[in-house]
Short mmCIF file of C-alpha atoms in Angstrom, two decimals:
data_model
loop_
_atom_site.label_atom_id
_atom_site.label_comp_id
_atom_site.label_asym_id
_atom_site.label_seq_id
_atom_site.Cartn_x
_atom_site.Cartn_y
_atom_site.Cartn_z
CA MET A 1 118.32 124.34 48.90
CA LYS A 2 115.84 122.69 46.52
CA VAL A 3 113.81 124.85 44.12
CA LEU A 4 110.92 124.05 41.82
CA LEU A 5 111.02 126.63 39.02
CA VAL A 6 107.58 127.08 37.45
CA GLY A 7 107.51 128.86 34.12
CA PHE A 8 108.27 128.39 30.45
CA CYS A 9 111.81 126.97 30.45
CA VAL A 10 112.02 124.37 27.67
CA ASN A 11 115.05 123.17 25.75
CA ALA A 12 116.14 124.96 22.57
CA GLU A 13 114.97 122.20 20.23
CA TYR A 14 111.45 122.17 21.70
CA PHE A 15 111.26 125.98 21.64
CA GLU A 16 112.36 126.28 18.01
CA LYS A 17 110.06 123.46 16.88
CA TYR A 18 106.90 124.97 18.38
CA THR A 19 107.60 128.70 17.89
CA ALA A 20 109.09 128.73 14.38
CA ASP A 21 105.75 129.81 12.86
CA ASP A 22 104.53 131.84 15.82
CA ALA A 23 103.24 135.35 15.12
CA LEU A 24 105.04 136.75 18.20
CA PRO A 25 107.74 134.32 19.36
CA GLN A 26 108.90 135.01 22.93
CA VAL A 27 112.63 134.83 22.18
CA ALA A 28 113.80 137.39 24.76
CA ALA A 29 111.79 135.76 27.56
CA PHE A 30 113.12 132.32 26.60
CA LYS A 31 116.70 133.57 26.87
CA LEU A 32 116.15 135.41 30.16
CA GLU A 33 114.44 132.50 31.90
CA SER A 34 117.24 130.16 30.79
CA ARG A 35 119.75 132.52 32.44
CA PHE A 36 117.60 132.78 35.57
CA LEU A 37 117.54 128.98 35.86
CA ARG A 38 121.31 128.90 35.43
CA ALA A 39 121.70 131.63 38.07
CA LEU A 40 119.75 129.58 40.62
CA ARG A 41 121.95 126.56 39.99
CA LEU A 42 125.20 128.52 40.12
CA GLY A 43 123.93 130.14 43.32
CA GLY A 44 123.85 126.71 44.94
CA ALA A 45 120.23 125.63 44.45
CA ALA A 46 119.20 122.19 43.18
CA VAL A 47 116.58 123.13 40.59
CA ARG A 48 113.89 121.14 38.85
CA SER A 49 111.58 122.87 36.39
CA ILE A 50 107.86 122.58 35.69
CA SER A 51 107.20 124.25 32.36
CA THR A 52 104.83 124.92 29.52
CA VAL A 53 106.15 126.52 26.36
CA ALA A 54 105.30 130.22 25.86
CA VAL A 55 103.41 130.40 22.56
CA SER A 56 100.73 132.56 20.98
CA THR A 57 97.23 131.09 21.10
CA TYR A 58 95.97 129.26 18.01
CA PRO A 59 95.66 130.36 15.20
CA ARG A 60 98.55 132.83 15.74
CA ASN A 61 100.56 129.72 16.49
CA PRO A 62 99.59 126.74 14.28
CA HIS A 63 100.03 124.10 17.01
CA VAL A 64 96.89 123.12 18.92
CA LEU A 65 98.36 120.38 21.11
CA LEU A 66 101.83 120.83 22.61
CA PRO A 67 103.15 117.55 24.01
CA SER A 68 104.78 116.70 27.31
CA HIS A 69 108.51 116.18 27.35
CA ALA A 70 111.12 115.23 29.94
CA LEU A 71 114.08 117.57 30.38
CA VAL A 72 117.17 115.45 30.89
CA SER A 73 120.83 116.29 31.47
CA SER A 74 123.90 114.29 32.39
CA GLU A 75 122.64 114.56 35.98
CA GLY A 76 119.36 112.83 35.09
CA ASN A 77 115.80 114.16 34.87
CA ILE A 78 115.92 117.87 35.72
CA GLY A 79 112.41 118.92 34.76
CA GLN A 80 109.23 118.31 32.85
CA ILE A 81 107.34 120.10 30.12
CA ILE A 82 103.60 119.86 30.78
CA PRO A 83 101.24 119.22 27.84
CA LEU A 84 99.26 122.27 26.73
CA ILE A 85 95.99 122.70 24.82
CA ASN A 86 96.69 125.83 22.79
CA LEU A 87 93.11 127.09 22.35
CA PRO A 88 91.38 130.10 23.95
CA VAL A 89 90.37 129.45 27.59
CA LEU A 90 91.52 125.82 27.39
CA LYS A 91 95.11 127.05 27.21
CA LEU A 92 94.83 128.84 30.56
CA ALA A 93 92.89 125.98 32.14
CA SER A 94 95.29 123.27 31.00
CA ARG A 95 98.29 125.31 32.15
CA PHE A 96 96.74 125.89 35.59
CA ILE A 97 95.63 122.28 36.14
CA GLY A 98 98.88 120.82 34.83
CA THR A 99 101.03 123.12 36.96
CA LEU A 100 99.02 122.55 40.15
CA CYS A 101 99.10 118.76 39.73
CA ALA A 102 102.83 118.81 39.00
CA LEU A 103 103.51 120.97 42.07
CA ILE A 104 101.56 118.66 44.35
CA LEU A 105 103.27 115.55 43.00
CA GLN A 106 106.77 117.06 43.11
CA THR A 107 106.59 118.54 46.60
CA ARG A 108 105.29 115.27 48.01
CA ALA A 109 108.51 113.65 46.84
CA GLU A 110 110.87 116.41 47.98
CA ASN A 111 110.83 119.47 50.21
CA SER A 112 111.28 122.28 47.67
CA ILE A 113 110.73 126.02 47.53
CA VAL A 114 108.53 127.13 44.64
CA CYS A 115 109.75 129.98 42.43
CA LEU A 116 107.79 131.33 39.47
CA TYR A 117 109.23 132.96 36.39
CA SER A 118 106.86 135.78 35.38
CA ALA A 119 103.56 136.91 36.90
CA HIS A 120 101.37 134.68 34.72
CA THR A 121 97.91 134.12 36.22
CA PRO A 122 97.50 130.31 35.78
CA ASN A 123 100.93 129.64 37.27
CA LEU A 124 100.46 132.21 40.05
CA LEU A 125 97.08 130.77 41.00
CA ALA A 126 98.49 127.23 41.03
CA ALA A 127 101.40 128.32 43.24
CA TYR A 128 99.09 130.22 45.60
CA LEU A 129 96.67 127.27 46.02
CA HIS A 130 99.61 124.93 46.51
CA SER A 131 100.95 127.33 49.14
CA VAL A 132 97.60 127.32 50.97
CA LEU A 133 97.35 123.52 50.85
CA THR A 134 100.92 122.88 52.01
CA SER A 135 101.68 126.02 54.07
CA SER A 136 104.81 126.52 51.96
CA PRO A 137 106.12 129.81 50.54
CA PHE A 138 106.47 130.81 46.92
CA PHE A 139 108.60 133.44 45.19
CA VAL A 140 108.07 135.25 41.89
CA TYR A 141 110.53 136.74 39.41
CA VAL A 142 108.77 139.64 37.65
CA PRO A 143 110.81 140.81 34.63
CA ASP A 144 107.85 142.83 33.28
CA LEU A 145 104.60 144.11 34.77
CA PRO A 146 101.66 142.28 33.14
CA VAL A 147 99.79 145.54 32.49
CA TYR A 148 102.57 146.58 30.07
CA MET A 149 103.18 143.21 28.43
CA ASP A 150 102.09 142.30 24.86
CA MET A 151 102.63 145.87 23.66
CA GLY A 152 102.16 144.83 20.03
CA VAL A 153 98.88 142.95 20.53
CA LYS A 154 95.67 144.67 19.47
CA ARG A 155 92.70 143.85 21.72
CA SER A 156 88.96 144.42 21.56
CA PHE A 157 87.16 146.40 24.27
CA ALA A 158 86.07 143.15 25.94
CA LEU A 159 89.61 141.78 26.00
CA LYS A 160 90.96 145.06 27.38
CA TRP A 161 88.37 144.86 30.17
CA MET A 162 89.37 141.26 30.91
CA LYS A 163 93.03 142.33 30.97
CA LYS A 164 92.24 144.89 33.69
CA ILE A 165 90.56 142.19 35.78
CA ASP A 166 93.56 139.92 35.20
CA VAL A 167 95.94 142.62 36.46
CA LYS A 168 93.93 142.96 39.69
CA ILE A 169 94.03 139.19 40.21
CA ILE A 170 97.79 139.18 39.63
CA ASP A 171 98.27 142.01 42.15
CA PHE A 172 96.29 140.04 44.75
CA LEU A 173 98.35 136.89 44.15
CA LEU A 174 101.70 138.72 44.16
CA ALA A 175 100.76 140.17 47.54
CA LYS A 176 100.69 136.59 48.87
CA ALA A 177 104.25 135.80 47.77
CA ALA A 178 107.06 135.36 50.30
CA GLY A 179 109.31 137.51 48.13
CA ILE A 180 109.48 139.08 44.69
CA ILE A 181 112.44 139.55 42.37
CA VAL A 182 111.87 142.59 40.14
CA ALA A 183 113.60 144.11 37.12
CA SER A 184 113.07 147.68 38.35
CA GLU A 185 112.72 148.99 41.89
CA HIS A 186 109.87 151.20 40.65
CA MET A 187 107.77 148.04 40.19
CA ALA A 188 107.76 147.38 43.92
CA ARG A 189 107.91 150.92 45.31
CA ASP A 190 105.06 152.22 43.12
CA SER A 191 102.76 149.24 43.75
CA VAL A 192 99.89 149.75 46.20
CA ALA A 193 98.96 146.05 46.31
CA TRP A 194 102.32 144.41 47.02
CA LYS A 195 104.78 147.09 48.13
CA HIS A 196 104.87 145.38 51.57
CA VAL A 197 106.35 142.19 50.05
CA PRO A 198 110.16 141.81 50.39
CA PHE A 199 111.84 142.42 47.03
CA LEU A 200 115.20 142.07 45.33
CA VAL A 201 116.17 144.04 42.22
CA ILE A 202 117.79 141.99 39.45
CA GLU A 203 117.34 144.12 36.34
CA GLY A 204 118.59 141.39 34.05
CA ILE A 205 121.04 138.55 33.66
CA SER A 206 123.77 138.66 31.04
CA ASP A 207 124.80 135.69 28.93
CA ASP A 208 128.41 134.88 29.78
CA THR A 209 128.80 132.93 26.52
CA ALA A 210 127.52 135.70 24.25
CA ALA A 211 130.89 136.56 22.70
CA ALA A 212 131.50 133.13 21.16
CA GLN A 213 131.80 133.46 17.39
CA ASP A 214 129.27 131.71 15.16
CA ASP A 215 129.73 130.93 11.50
CA TYR A 216 127.90 133.45 9.36
CA PRO A 217 124.94 131.67 7.70
CA ASN A 218 125.06 131.84 3.91
CA THR A 219 121.29 132.49 3.86
CA LEU A 220 121.87 135.97 5.32
CA PRO A 221 122.83 139.05 3.28
CA ASP A 222 126.54 139.67 2.96
CA CYS A 223 127.70 142.06 5.68
CA SER A 224 131.42 142.16 4.91
CA GLY A 225 132.89 145.65 4.60
CA LYS A 226 129.65 147.33 5.75
CA LYS A 227 128.98 149.61 8.72
CA ILE A 228 125.72 148.19 10.02
CA ILE A 229 123.35 149.58 12.64
CA PHE A 230 121.43 146.52 13.82
CA TYR A 231 118.16 146.14 15.72
CA ALA A 232 116.81 142.72 16.74
CA GLY A 233 113.53 142.42 18.64
CA SER A 234 109.85 143.21 18.44
CA VAL A 235 109.17 145.68 15.65
CA ASN A 236 106.29 147.51 17.33
CA LYS A 237 105.51 151.21 17.14
CA ALA A 238 105.65 151.43 20.96
CA TYR A 239 109.36 150.52 20.80
CA GLY A 240 110.47 153.60 18.82
CA ILE A 241 111.11 151.76 15.56
CA VAL A 242 109.58 154.44 13.31
CA GLU A 243 111.75 157.13 14.92
CA LEU A 244 114.82 154.93 14.47
CA VAL A 245 114.13 154.40 10.77
CA GLU A 246 113.24 158.02 10.04
CA GLY A 247 116.17 159.29 12.11
CA PHE A 248 118.51 156.97 10.23
CA LYS A 249 117.28 158.25 6.87
CA LYS A 250 117.64 161.85 7.98
CA SER A 251 121.20 161.31 9.26
CA GLY A 252 122.64 160.68 5.80
CA SER A 253 125.32 158.55 7.45
CA SER A 254 127.60 155.92 5.94
CA TYR A 255 125.83 153.19 7.95
CA GLU A 256 123.28 150.68 6.74
CA LEU A 257 120.29 149.92 8.98
CA TRP A 258 119.31 146.26 9.38
CA LEU A 259 116.31 145.17 11.44
CA CYS A 260 114.75 141.82 12.29
CA GLY A 261 111.77 140.67 14.33
CA ARG A 262 107.99 140.56 14.24
CA GLY A 263 105.40 143.11 15.25
CA ASP A 264 102.88 145.68 14.05
CA LEU A 265 105.40 147.53 11.81
CA GLU A 266 106.33 144.63 9.52
CA GLU A 267 104.52 146.11 6.50
CA TYR A 268 106.04 149.56 7.12
CA LEU A 269 109.55 148.06 7.34
CA GLU A 270 109.07 146.01 4.19
CA MET A 271 108.11 149.22 2.34
CA GLU A 272 111.11 151.12 3.75
CA SER A 273 113.41 148.24 2.86
CA THR A 274 112.13 148.31 -0.71
CA SER A 275 112.34 152.08 -1.15
CA CYS A 276 115.68 152.71 0.61
CA SER A 277 118.78 150.77 -0.44
CA THR A 278 120.52 151.27 2.93
CA ILE A 279 117.66 149.76 4.97
CA ARG A 280 117.13 146.01 5.22
CA TYR A 281 114.22 144.36 7.01
CA LEU A 282 115.03 140.68 7.45
CA GLY A 283 111.77 139.49 9.00
CA PHE A 284 111.98 136.99 11.84
CA LEU A 285 115.38 135.35 12.27
CA PRO A 286 116.33 132.41 14.50
CA PRO A 287 118.33 133.67 17.50
CA ARG A 288 121.60 132.20 16.22
CA HIS A 289 121.21 134.10 12.92
CA ALA A 290 120.45 137.37 14.71
CA HIS A 291 123.52 136.85 16.92
CA ALA A 292 125.71 136.29 13.87
CA ILE A 293 124.74 139.70 12.45
CA GLN A 294 124.89 141.35 15.86
CA ARG A 295 128.53 140.39 16.42
CA ARG A 296 129.51 141.82 13.04
CA ALA A 297 127.59 145.09 13.37
CA ALA A 298 129.16 148.50 13.90
CA LEU A 299 126.37 149.74 16.19
CA LEU A 300 123.41 148.16 18.03
CA ALA A 301 120.29 150.27 18.53
CA LEU A 302 117.55 150.53 21.15
CA THR A 303 115.43 153.66 20.81
CA ARG A 304 112.40 153.31 23.10
CA ASP A 305 110.47 156.45 24.01
CA PRO A 306 111.25 157.54 27.61
CA ALA A 307 107.77 159.09 27.80
CA GLU A 308 106.14 155.65 27.50
CA LYS A 309 105.08 154.63 31.01
CA TYR A 310 106.13 151.00 30.56
CA THR A 311 109.81 152.03 30.34
CA ARG A 312 109.76 152.95 34.06
CA TYR A 313 108.70 149.44 35.02
CA SER A 314 110.91 147.29 32.82
CA PHE A 315 114.55 146.78 32.03
CA PRO A 316 115.22 146.04 28.35
CA SER A 317 116.95 142.64 28.40
CA LYS A 318 118.15 143.58 24.93
CA ILE A 319 120.57 146.03 26.59
CA LEU A 320 122.39 143.17 28.33
CA GLU A 321 122.47 141.11 25.14
CA TYR A 322 123.84 144.07 23.20
CA LEU A 323 126.47 145.06 25.77
CA SER A 324 127.70 141.48 26.19
CA SER A 325 128.47 141.29 22.46
CA GLY A 326 131.33 143.82 22.69
CA VAL A 327 129.70 146.00 20.00
CA PRO A 328 128.90 149.73 20.59
CA VAL A 329 125.33 150.35 21.75
CA MET A 330 123.11 153.38 21.09
CA SER A 331 120.17 153.79 23.49
CA THR A 332 117.69 156.32 24.74
CA LYS A 333 117.75 157.13 28.47
CA LEU A 334 115.02 155.19 30.29
CA ASP A 335 113.86 155.20 33.93
CA GLY A 336 114.11 151.40 34.03
CA ILE A 337 117.84 151.39 33.20
CA PRO A 338 120.04 151.94 36.30
CA SER A 339 122.45 154.87 36.10
CA GLU A 340 125.53 152.60 36.26
CA TYR A 341 124.84 151.44 32.69
CA TYR A 342 125.10 154.83 31.00
CA GLN A 343 128.88 155.05 31.09
CA TYR A 344 128.85 152.15 28.61
CA LEU A 345 126.04 153.38 26.36
CA ASN A 346 126.04 155.96 23.57
CA VAL A 347 123.02 157.90 24.74
CA VAL A 348 120.37 159.44 22.49
CA GLU A 349 119.77 162.63 24.47
CA GLU A 350 116.48 163.52 22.78
CA PHE A 351 113.91 160.95 21.67
CA SER A 352 112.84 162.30 18.30
CA VAL A 353 113.67 161.79 14.65
CA ASP A 354 116.07 164.74 14.82
CA GLY A 355 117.62 163.55 18.09
CA ILE A 356 118.28 160.07 16.73
CA ALA A 357 119.63 161.52 13.48
CA ARG A 358 122.08 163.73 15.39
CA THR A 359 123.29 160.78 17.48
CA ILE A 360 123.85 158.62 14.40
CA GLU A 361 125.72 161.45 12.67
CA SER A 362 127.94 161.92 15.73
CA LEU A 363 128.72 158.21 16.04
CA ASP A 364 129.41 157.98 12.32
CA ARG A 365 132.12 160.64 12.73
CA ALA A 366 133.53 159.19 15.97
CA ASP A 367 136.74 157.19 16.18
CA CYS A 368 135.89 153.52 15.70
CA ASP A 369 138.55 152.28 18.13
CA THR A 370 137.23 154.56 20.88
CA LEU A 371 133.70 153.25 20.42
CA PHE A 372 134.79 149.61 20.52
CA ASN A 373 137.04 150.19 23.53
CA LYS A 374 134.00 151.46 25.43
CA ALA A 375 132.05 148.41 24.24
CA SER A 376 134.83 146.09 25.37
CA GLY A 377 134.76 147.69 28.82
CA ALA A 378 131.02 147.12 28.97
CA ARG A 379 131.41 143.44 28.24
CA GLU A 380 134.09 143.07 30.92
CA TRP A 381 131.87 144.81 33.46
CA LEU A 382 128.92 142.54 32.64
CA LEU A 383 131.05 139.41 33.00
CA ASN A 384 132.06 140.54 36.49
CA GLU A 385 128.72 141.90 37.72
CA LYS A 386 125.68 140.72 35.75
CA THR A 387 126.09 137.10 34.61
CA SER A 388 124.22 134.12 36.06
CA GLY A 389 127.22 133.32 38.23
CA ALA A 390 127.48 136.90 39.51
CA VAL A 391 123.82 137.26 40.57
CA GLY A 392 122.95 133.66 41.45
CA GLN A 393 124.11 133.78 45.06
CA ARG A 394 122.16 137.01 45.65
CA ILE A 395 118.96 135.38 44.42
CA VAL A 396 119.41 132.18 46.44
CA SER A 397 120.35 134.11 49.61
CA PHE A 398 117.25 136.29 49.23
CA MET A 399 115.02 133.23 48.95
CA GLU A 400 116.70 131.50 51.91
CA THR A 401 116.23 134.62 54.05
CA HIS A 402 112.51 134.95 53.33
CA CYS A 403 111.35 131.34 52.95
CA ASP A 404 110.28 130.88 56.59
#
């Protein structure tokens, strides 16, 4: 089976070069799409990629022109990065035109099934028009619903109105897909527009190499001998960061709280880091630096508010990253997380400052070996059930079944 994967999958060097100064770098999406690509290949598909890098629009990213680049492996040319004009409107237009042209050229040379990573309008429209022109099917992997994406971005009334129109266009285009791979079954079952489309639930894909030890960079604060609660990701109010910080302070525990990432709470975290000696805000860190801290932490935290509607329609990929590290994980209980995960999580029963404080106090008193034994079991379970190799055949079989 031959697959053309349309999305944002670029190599690590290209990603780091063009997102290093980005206001909101899409690190989690970059990791997940890389695992999805690997899953397709391990599932038996021959995959070539057509990609543009996922970056914020200028001036939130300083690069105006993002160049083309060939993706090459020991097997030869395995994909292409399409050039992108990173300016308002032109960004969407150049992505659409580049993707459509690449699809037409590629499918003339080989009979491939088209699969999109993410419900992004320019790519969806290109795939739909290509499908109409060639009478060929396309599939879409939807890790997040577009209506709940960009939680940390502030928009004007006009942009909010345009976003609503965009969501309707996306719903129309998704309804034309041959099949959809979703991160939560609620995405498909609650949708009026595309609930008739065949779907497969893949809540996330774990990194089977996540436990490899990195050297600890000397540019990072010394973590030796410290019990660290660590959070890495977007530092937005919608993600429960304020409650985590205030709950930590109220707990009076022997932990330190370290956070990294970008978002609308950067100024708040800088102030807390200055005023409280046991809180450190490290700003944005390259993924390899965040991983180095993560593997040496005593506890990893994810404290999203279950009352936020978006949590029903998404699975936090951070959960898989955390669990695969073999470090204990503290999380709130969310509709988008399947029940099978909770035996491996240390659950915050009540989302509030007091509830988080009580959980931290309890974990601080708990036996360390017991916590890490649970974490070790979580990692073993992920390696057996949730890695690219484990889910790849399910994805490829689903596409083969529904491609006619």
